Amino acid sequence: MALPHLLLLAFSLLFAVATPIRDITDVCSSQIKDFQHRNSTGLHLELHHPRSPCSPAPVPADLPFTAVLTHDDARISSLAARLAKTPSARATSLDAGLADSLASVPLSPGASVGVGNYVTRMGLGTPATQYVMVVDTGSSLTWLQCSPCIVSCHRQSGPMFNPKSSSTYASVGCSAQQCSDLPSATLNPSACSSSNVCIYQASYGDSSFSVGYLSKDTVSFGSTSLPNFYYGCGQDNEGLFGRSAGLIGLARNKLSLLYQLAPSLGYSFTYCLPSSSSSGYLSLGSYNPGQYSYTPMVSSSLDDSLYFIKLSGMTVAGSPLSVSSSAYSSLPTIIDSGTVITRLPTSVYSALSKAVAAAMKGTSRTSAYSILDTCFKGQASRVSAPAVTMSFAGGAVLKLSAKNLLVDVDDSTTCLAFAPARSAAIIGNTQQQTFSVVYDVKSSRIGFAAGGCS
Ligand SMILES: *[C@@H]1O[C@H](CO)[C@@H](O)[C@H](O)[C@H]1NC(C)=O
């Protein structure tokens, strides 16, 4: 075992002991018990904002917003690397033990999984224990930190999953179909341990990754359970933020939670990402189709597991931006739950920035903040922001509130929560907050409805 890893482990242990139990404030007391509810329409889970004090695994409250933006940029880079088909973890040829092999994973601790991702709970094992998990539409494999953490685990909220204490746990052999399916789910090669257990490598850019044993066990949400759920039992986990135990993948791939639950719940899910300390939801199963406006999922040869859609126009205070209509689709566009700031094709971004600044003439401009260059004095809830809409092919529209448009970067500054895109445009979560967003994979469409949560 490498020395830095040992130090890290010692450090985490120290912290686990030294960290005082967080006071549950009045704001959160009604939400301590996350609901996990199954009824005729499907499975309903509670979602928390990553920086909400009510989250069961909040990102540290003193994390400066520049750090959030840095991690957001790392997420963009990893999505871009996916599209360019350049895996961000190095392929390793593993045939010794996991511990030996992991010494060759050339990554240093980072921290980007979960800075922008919303959080829920998932039960695993028999008897079931609940784990705090980040929810990610931009990746497929579900994994969590797993005892004995051969190389490294971060401190997490609640106990670590211990395969030995679950009577239904089994590791997955190298010849299993699910082991062959791993590369399409993680975009990294799988490997095989000396005891013939399949090893996965999931990586997220900015040196965040999880490596461990492909496993199966009973997954449960409230009283609903599913045996033989395939997931990763992480023995080397770097960059998991907050105190989550792991990640739930919701992308379009056989190994994602969506696909594994689909035989009983169907190929669709709906979420509402809350903007604040109140809670939102993630529902797997059917939905009420009448309340949404839809845009088709676009298939892309770049990556068939991410959710591509087509942005078709934007207005500011009722006027279309002064760009050609082809500018909106000059880059492939992904809708993503874990990216904080929406990235637009450069010409669209510039036109938006100009139009918003013009509409906010009465508000003092202030200097750029990290990647955000259109900033104003004040807070999003206080300034008078123009009405902005984002339209998508087929007629779906997001009518952005001031809080979907602007993000408060400190106590006295608010910035346009958009930035220029590099290789792909991304519809990020600031813009999706409070809308119900349905991902109907079966009908190949994404729908938006206002007023899903607060
Ligand atoms: C199912 O549960 C969800 C979440 O609690 C609720 O919003 C929905 O109305 C319920 N549907 C039915 C048909 O009971």
Coordinates of C-alpha atoms and ligand atoms in Angstrom, one line a residue:
M1 CA 0.0 0.0 0.0
A2 CA 1.4 3.4 -0.9
L3 CA 2.4 5.7 1.9
P4 CA 0.2 8.7 0.8
H5 CA -2.8 6.4 0.8
L6 CA -2.0 5.2 4.3
L7 CA -1.7 8.8 5.5
L8 CA -5.0 9.6 3.9
L9 CA -6.7 6.7 5.6
A10 CA -5.2 7.7 8.9
F11 CA -6.4 11.3 8.3
S12 CA -9.9 10.2 7.5
L13 CA -10.1 8.0 10.6
L14 CA -8.9 10.9 12.7
F15 CA -11.6 13.2 11.2
A16 CA -14.3 10.6 11.7
V17 CA -13.7 10.7 15.4
A18 CA -13.0 14.4 15.7
T19 CA -16.0 15.7 13.8
P20 CA -18.8 16.8 16.2
I21 CA -22.3 15.6 15.4
R22 CA -24.0 18.4 13.4
D23 CA -26.9 20.2 15.0
I24 CA -30.1 19.6 13.1
T25 CA -31.5 23.0 12.8
D26 CA -35.2 23.8 12.9
V27 CA -35.2 24.4 9.2
C28 CA -34.3 20.8 8.6
S29 CA -36.1 19.0 11.5
S30 CA -39.1 18.2 9.4
Q31 CA -36.9 16.5 6.9
I32 CA -34.7 14.2 8.9
K33 CA -36.6 11.2 7.8
D34 CA -36.2 11.1 4.0
F35 CA -39.2 9.6 2.4
Q36 CA -38.8 6.5 0.2
H37 CA -42.2 5.7 -1.0
R38 CA -43.6 3.1 -3.5
N39 CA -47.1 3.5 -4.8
S40 CA -48.9 2.7 -8.0
T41 CA -47.0 5.3 -10.0
G42 CA -43.5 4.1 -9.0
L43 CA -40.8 4.7 -6.5
H44 CA -40.4 8.2 -4.9
L45 CA -37.2 9.3 -3.2
E46 CA -36.3 12.6 -1.5
L47 CA -33.5 14.7 -3.1
H48 CA -31.3 17.3 -1.4
H49 CA -29.3 20.1 -2.7
P50 CA -25.6 19.4 -2.4
R51 CA -25.0 22.5 -0.3
S52 CA -28.2 22.3 1.7
P53 CA -27.6 22.2 5.4
C54 CA -30.5 19.6 5.4
S55 CA -28.6 17.3 3.2
P56 CA -27.6 14.1 5.0
A57 CA -24.1 14.6 3.5
P58 CA -23.7 18.3 2.8
V59 CA -20.7 19.8 1.0
P60 CA -18.8 21.8 3.6
A61 CA -20.6 25.1 4.3
D62 CA -17.3 27.1 4.1
L63 CA -16.5 25.8 0.6
P64 CA -16.0 29.0 -1.4
F65 CA -18.1 29.2 -4.5
T66 CA -14.9 29.4 -6.6
A67 CA -14.3 25.8 -5.5
V68 CA -17.7 24.8 -6.7
L69 CA -16.9 26.4 -10.1
T70 CA -13.5 24.7 -10.3
H71 CA -15.1 21.4 -9.7
D72 CA -17.8 22.2 -12.2
D73 CA -15.1 22.9 -14.8
A74 CA -13.6 19.5 -14.0
R75 CA -16.9 17.9 -14.6
I76 CA -17.2 19.6 -17.9
S77 CA -13.7 18.4 -18.8
S78 CA -14.6 14.8 -17.9
L79 CA -17.8 15.0 -20.0
A80 CA -15.8 16.4 -22.9
A81 CA -13.2 13.6 -22.5
R82 CA -16.1 11.1 -22.7
L83 CA -17.3 12.7 -25.9
A84 CA -13.8 12.6 -27.3
K85 CA -13.6 8.9 -26.2
T86 CA -10.5 9.5 -24.2
P87 CA -10.9 7.6 -20.9
S88 CA -9.6 9.7 -18.1
A89 CA -8.4 6.8 -15.9
R90 CA -5.4 5.0 -17.3
A91 CA -6.0 1.4 -18.5
T92 CA -4.2 -0.9 -16.2
S93 CA -3.6 -4.5 -16.8
L94 CA -4.5 -6.2 -13.5
D95 CA -3.8 -9.7 -12.7
A96 CA -2.2 -9.5 -9.3
G97 CA -4.2 -8.4 -6.3
L98 CA -6.3 -5.3 -6.3
A99 CA -3.9 -3.6 -3.9
D100 CA -0.9 -4.2 -6.1
S101 CA -2.8 -3.0 -9.2
L102 CA -4.1 0.1 -7.6
A103 CA -0.7 1.4 -6.9
S104 CA -0.5 2.0 -10.6
V105 CA -3.6 4.2 -10.9
P106 CA -1.8 7.4 -11.5
L107 CA -4.2 9.8 -9.8
S108 CA -4.0 12.1 -6.9
P109 CA -6.9 12.9 -4.6
G110 CA -9.2 15.4 -6.1
A111 CA -12.7 16.3 -5.2
S112 CA -15.4 16.6 -7.8
V113 CA -17.9 13.8 -7.5
G114 CA -20.8 15.3 -5.7
V115 CA -20.0 19.0 -5.5
G116 CA -22.8 19.8 -7.9
N117 CA -24.7 16.5 -7.5
Y118 CA -27.9 16.1 -5.6
V119 CA -28.1 13.5 -2.8
T120 CA -30.6 10.8 -1.8
R121 CA -30.5 7.6 0.2
M122 CA -30.3 4.0 -1.0
G123 CA -30.6 0.7 1.0
L124 CA -28.2 -2.1 0.3
G125 CA -27.6 -5.6 1.6
T126 CA -29.5 -8.0 3.8
P127 CA -30.4 -6.8 6.4
A128 CA -30.6 -3.5 4.5
T129 CA -28.6 -0.5 5.6
Q130 CA -29.2 3.0 4.2
Y131 CA -26.4 4.9 2.4
V132 CA -26.2 8.5 1.3
M133 CA -25.7 8.6 -2.5
V134 CA -25.1 11.4 -5.0
V135 CA -27.5 11.0 -8.0
D136 CA -25.9 11.5 -11.5
T137 CA -27.5 11.4 -14.9
G138 CA -24.0 11.8 -16.4
S139 CA -22.7 8.3 -15.5
S140 CA -24.0 4.8 -15.4
L141 CA -22.4 2.5 -12.8
T142 CA -23.7 2.8 -9.2
W143 CA -20.9 2.3 -6.6
L144 CA -20.3 3.0 -2.9
Q145 CA -17.3 2.9 -0.6
C146 CA -16.8 -0.6 0.6
S147 CA -15.1 -2.2 3.6
P148 CA -12.3 -3.0 4.0
C149 CA -11.3 -0.1 1.8
I150 CA -8.1 -1.8 0.7
V151 CA -6.6 1.5 -0.5
S152 CA -8.7 4.5 0.4
C153 CA -12.1 5.7 1.5
H154 CA -13.2 9.2 2.6
R155 CA -15.1 9.8 5.8
Q156 CA -18.8 9.4 5.1
S157 CA -22.0 9.9 6.8
G158 CA -23.2 6.7 8.5
P159 CA -21.5 3.3 8.5
M160 CA -19.5 2.0 5.5
F161 CA -21.0 -0.9 3.5
N162 CA -19.5 -4.2 4.7
P163 CA -20.0 -7.1 2.3
K164 CA -19.4 -9.6 5.1
S165 CA -22.4 -8.4 7.0
S166 CA -24.8 -8.9 4.1
S167 CA -26.1 -12.4 3.6
T168 CA -27.1 -11.6 -0.1
Y169 CA -23.8 -10.1 -1.2
A170 CA -21.8 -11.7 -4.0
S171 CA -18.8 -10.6 -6.0
V172 CA -19.1 -10.9 -9.7
G173 CA -16.7 -13.1 -11.7
C174 CA -14.6 -12.0 -14.7
S175 CA -16.5 -14.2 -17.1
A176 CA -19.9 -12.7 -16.2
Q177 CA -21.8 -10.7 -18.8
Q178 CA -21.9 -7.7 -16.5
C179 CA -18.1 -7.7 -16.4
S180 CA -18.0 -7.4 -20.2
D181 CA -20.6 -4.7 -20.0
L182 CA -18.4 -2.5 -17.7
P183 CA -16.4 -0.7 -20.4
S184 CA -19.5 0.7 -22.0
A185 CA -20.8 1.9 -18.5
T186 CA -17.5 3.4 -17.2
L187 CA -15.7 4.0 -20.5
N188 CA -12.7 2.4 -18.8
P189 CA -11.5 -1.1 -19.2
S190 CA -12.5 -3.7 -16.6
A191 CA -9.8 -5.9 -15.0
C192 CA -9.7 -9.2 -13.2
S193 CA -8.3 -9.9 -9.8
S194 CA -6.1 -12.9 -9.0
S195 CA -9.2 -14.5 -7.4
N196 CA -11.2 -14.0 -10.6
V197 CA -13.3 -11.1 -9.3
C198 CA -14.2 -8.4 -11.9
I199 CA -12.7 -5.0 -11.2
Y200 CA -14.3 -1.7 -12.3
Q201 CA -12.7 1.7 -12.7
A202 CA -15.1 4.6 -12.7
S203 CA -13.6 8.1 -13.2
Y204 CA -15.0 11.6 -13.2
G205 CA -12.3 14.0 -14.3
D206 CA -10.3 16.1 -11.9
S207 CA -8.7 12.9 -10.5
S208 CA -12.0 11.7 -8.9
F209 CA -12.5 8.0 -9.2
S210 CA -13.6 4.8 -7.6
V211 CA -12.0 1.5 -8.2
G212 CA -13.1 -1.8 -6.7
Y213 CA -15.0 -5.1 -7.1
L214 CA -18.0 -5.5 -9.3
S215 CA -20.6 -6.9 -7.0
K216 CA -24.3 -7.8 -6.7
D217 CA -26.6 -7.5 -3.7
T218 CA -30.2 -6.6 -2.9
V219 CA -30.9 -2.9 -3.3
S220 CA -33.8 -1.4 -1.5
F221 CA -35.8 1.8 -1.2
G222 CA -38.2 1.7 1.6
S223 CA -40.2 -1.5 1.3
T224 CA -39.3 -2.0 -2.3
S225 CA -36.3 -4.3 -2.9
L226 CA -34.6 -5.8 -5.9
P227 CA -32.2 -8.8 -5.7
N228 CA -29.1 -9.1 -7.7
F229 CA -28.5 -5.4 -8.3
Y230 CA -25.1 -4.9 -9.9
Y231 CA -22.9 -2.1 -8.5
G232 CA -19.3 -1.4 -7.6
C233 CA -17.9 -2.1 -4.1
G234 CA -15.2 0.7 -4.0
Q235 CA -11.8 -0.1 -2.5
D236 CA -10.1 3.0 -3.7
N237 CA -12.3 6.1 -3.7
E238 CA -10.9 9.6 -4.3
G239 CA -12.6 12.9 -4.6
L240 CA -16.0 12.0 -3.2
F241 CA -17.3 15.3 -1.8
G242 CA -19.5 15.9 1.1
R243 CA -20.0 12.8 3.2
S244 CA -21.8 10.7 0.6
A245 CA -21.1 6.9 0.5
G246 CA -21.2 6.7 -3.2
L247 CA -23.0 7.5 -6.5
I248 CA -26.2 6.4 -8.2
G249 CA -25.8 6.3 -12.0
L250 CA -28.9 7.2 -14.1
A251 CA -27.5 7.4 -17.6
R252 CA -28.7 5.2 -20.5
N253 CA -26.8 2.0 -20.0
K254 CA -27.6 -1.6 -19.0
L255 CA -25.8 -1.2 -15.7
S256 CA -27.4 2.0 -14.6
L257 CA -30.0 2.0 -11.8
L258 CA -32.6 3.1 -14.3
Y259 CA -32.1 0.1 -16.5
Q260 CA -31.7 -2.4 -13.7
L261 CA -35.0 -1.2 -12.1
A262 CA -36.8 -0.8 -15.4
P263 CA -38.3 -4.3 -15.7
S264 CA -40.4 -3.5 -12.7
L265 CA -40.7 0.3 -12.9
G266 CA -40.3 1.2 -16.6
Y267 CA -37.7 3.2 -18.5
S268 CA -38.4 6.7 -17.1
F269 CA -37.6 8.8 -14.2
T270 CA -38.5 12.3 -13.0
Y271 CA -36.7 14.7 -10.7
C272 CA -37.2 18.0 -9.2
L273 CA -33.9 19.7 -8.0
P274 CA -34.6 22.0 -5.1
S275 CA -32.9 25.4 -5.1
S276 CA -32.6 25.6 -1.4
S277 CA -32.7 23.7 1.8
S278 CA -36.2 22.3 1.1
S279 CA -36.3 18.9 -0.5
G280 CA -37.0 17.8 -4.0
Y281 CA -37.6 14.3 -5.4
L282 CA -36.5 11.6 -7.7
S283 CA -39.2 9.3 -9.0
L284 CA -38.6 6.1 -11.0
G285 CA -41.7 4.8 -12.8
S286 CA -44.6 6.4 -14.5
Y287 CA -45.5 10.1 -14.6
N288 CA -48.4 12.3 -15.5
P289 CA -47.7 13.0 -19.1
G290 CA -50.2 15.9 -19.5
Q291 CA -48.3 18.4 -17.4
Y292 CA -45.0 18.5 -19.3
S293 CA -43.8 20.2 -22.5
Y294 CA -41.4 17.9 -24.3
T295 CA -38.3 17.8 -26.4
P296 CA -37.0 14.7 -28.2
M297 CA -33.9 13.0 -26.9
V298 CA -31.3 13.3 -29.7
S299 CA -29.1 10.4 -30.4
S300 CA -25.5 11.2 -30.7
S301 CA -22.7 9.1 -32.1
L302 CA -20.5 10.7 -29.5
D303 CA -21.9 8.9 -26.5
D304 CA -25.1 6.8 -26.4
S305 CA -25.5 6.9 -22.6
L306 CA -25.7 10.7 -22.0
Y307 CA -28.9 12.7 -22.5
F308 CA -28.6 14.9 -25.6
I309 CA -31.3 17.4 -26.5
K310 CA -31.6 20.3 -29.0
L311 CA -31.6 23.9 -27.8
S312 CA -33.5 26.0 -30.3
G313 CA -33.8 29.5 -29.0
M314 CA -33.5 31.9 -26.1
T315 CA -35.3 35.2 -25.3
V316 CA -34.4 38.0 -22.8
A317 CA -37.3 40.2 -21.8
G318 CA -39.4 38.9 -24.7
S319 CA -36.8 39.5 -27.4
P320 CA -34.9 36.6 -29.1
L321 CA -31.1 36.8 -28.8
S322 CA -29.4 38.3 -31.8
V323 CA -27.8 35.1 -33.1
S324 CA -28.8 32.9 -36.0
S325 CA -31.0 30.0 -35.2
S326 CA -28.2 27.6 -36.2
A327 CA -26.0 29.0 -33.5
Y328 CA -28.0 27.2 -30.8
S329 CA -27.2 23.8 -32.2
S330 CA -23.7 24.5 -33.3
L331 CA -22.5 22.1 -30.5
P332 CA -24.1 18.9 -29.2
T333 CA -26.1 19.7 -26.1
I334 CA -26.3 17.5 -23.0
I335 CA -28.8 17.9 -20.1
D336 CA -27.0 17.0 -16.9
S337 CA -28.1 16.8 -13.3
G338 CA -24.6 17.4 -11.9
T339 CA -23.3 20.4 -13.8
V340 CA -24.0 23.6 -11.9
I341 CA -23.5 26.3 -14.6
T342 CA -25.1 25.9 -18.1
R343 CA -22.5 26.1 -20.9
L344 CA -23.7 27.6 -24.2
P345 CA -22.1 27.9 -27.6
T346 CA -19.9 31.0 -27.4
S347 CA -21.9 33.2 -29.8
V348 CA -25.1 32.4 -27.9
Y349 CA -23.4 33.0 -24.5
S350 CA -22.1 36.4 -25.7
A351 CA -25.5 37.5 -26.9
L352 CA -27.2 36.3 -23.7
S353 CA -24.6 38.1 -21.6
K354 CA -25.1 41.3 -23.5
A355 CA -28.9 41.2 -23.5
V356 CA -29.1 40.4 -19.7
A357 CA -26.6 43.2 -18.9
A358 CA -28.6 45.6 -21.0
A359 CA -31.8 44.6 -19.3
M360 CA -30.2 45.1 -15.9
K361 CA -28.8 48.6 -16.6
G362 CA -30.2 49.8 -13.3
T363 CA -28.0 47.3 -11.4
S364 CA -24.3 48.0 -10.9
R365 CA -22.0 45.7 -12.8
T366 CA -19.1 44.3 -10.9
S367 CA -16.0 42.3 -11.9
A368 CA -15.9 38.8 -13.2
Y369 CA -15.9 35.9 -10.7
S370 CA -14.0 32.9 -11.8
I371 CA -15.5 31.6 -15.0
L372 CA -18.6 33.9 -14.6
D373 CA -18.1 37.2 -16.4
T374 CA -21.5 38.8 -16.1
C375 CA -21.7 39.8 -12.5
F376 CA -23.8 42.4 -10.6
K377 CA -23.9 43.9 -7.1
G378 CA -26.6 42.4 -5.0
Q379 CA -28.3 39.0 -4.6
A380 CA -30.4 37.2 -7.1
S381 CA -33.5 37.5 -5.0
R382 CA -33.1 41.3 -4.7
V383 CA -32.1 42.5 -8.2
S384 CA -34.6 42.9 -10.9
A385 CA -33.7 40.3 -13.4
P386 CA -35.3 40.1 -16.9
A387 CA -37.5 37.2 -17.9
V388 CA -35.4 34.7 -19.8
T389 CA -36.6 31.6 -21.7
M390 CA -34.8 28.6 -23.1
S391 CA -36.7 26.8 -25.9
F392 CA -35.9 23.3 -27.2
A393 CA -36.8 21.5 -30.3
G394 CA -40.4 20.3 -30.3
G395 CA -41.6 23.2 -28.1
A396 CA -40.3 22.5 -24.6
V397 CA -39.6 25.7 -22.8
L398 CA -37.9 26.6 -19.5
K399 CA -39.1 30.0 -18.2
L400 CA -36.2 30.9 -15.9
S401 CA -36.8 32.7 -12.6
A402 CA -34.2 35.1 -11.3
K403 CA -32.8 32.2 -9.3
N404 CA -32.4 30.0 -12.4
L405 CA -30.7 32.8 -14.2
L406 CA -28.4 34.3 -11.6
V407 CA -26.3 32.6 -8.9
D408 CA -25.1 34.3 -5.7
V409 CA -21.4 33.9 -5.5
D410 CA -21.0 35.7 -2.2
D411 CA -23.1 37.9 0.1
S412 CA -23.0 40.9 -2.2
T413 CA -22.5 39.6 -5.7
T414 CA -24.7 37.7 -8.1
C415 CA -23.6 36.5 -11.6
L416 CA -25.2 35.2 -14.7
A417 CA -25.1 31.4 -14.2
F418 CA -24.0 30.6 -17.7
A419 CA -20.6 30.3 -19.3
P420 CA -19.2 29.6 -22.8
A421 CA -19.0 26.0 -23.8
R422 CA -16.0 24.2 -25.1
S423 CA -16.8 21.0 -27.0
A424 CA -20.3 20.5 -25.8
A425 CA -23.1 22.7 -24.5
I426 CA -24.6 21.5 -21.2
I427 CA -27.9 22.4 -19.6
G428 CA -26.9 22.6 -16.0
N429 CA -28.8 22.2 -12.7
T430 CA -29.1 25.9 -11.7
Q431 CA -31.4 26.3 -14.7
Q432 CA -33.4 23.1 -14.0
Q433 CA -34.0 23.9 -10.3
T434 CA -37.7 23.8 -9.2
F435 CA -38.9 22.4 -12.5
S436 CA -40.1 18.8 -12.8
V437 CA -37.9 17.2 -15.4
V438 CA -38.9 13.8 -16.8
Y439 CA -36.5 11.6 -18.7
D440 CA -38.7 9.2 -20.6
V441 CA -36.2 6.9 -22.2
K442 CA -38.9 4.6 -23.6
S443 CA -40.5 7.4 -25.6
S444 CA -37.2 9.1 -26.1
R445 CA -38.2 12.5 -24.8
I446 CA -37.4 14.9 -22.0
G447 CA -40.2 17.0 -20.5
F448 CA -40.3 20.1 -18.3
A449 CA -43.0 21.4 -16.0
A450 CA -42.8 24.4 -13.8
G451 CA -43.5 24.3 -10.1
G452 CA -42.2 20.8 -9.2
C453 CA -40.5 21.9 -5.9
S454 CA -39.1 25.0 -4.2
Ligands
LIG1 C1 -47.4 8.4 -5.2 O1 -46.5 9.0 -4.3 C2 -46.1 10.3 -4.7 C3 -45.0 10.7 -3.7 O2 -45.4 10.6 -2.4 C4 -47.3 11.2 -4.8 O3 -46.8 12.5 -5.2 C5 -48.2 10.7 -5.8 O4 -49.4 11.5 -5.8 C6 -48.7 9.3 -5.4 N1 -49.5 8.7 -6.4 C7 -50.6 8.0 -6.2 C8 -51.4 7.5 -7.3 O5 -50.9 7.7 -5.0

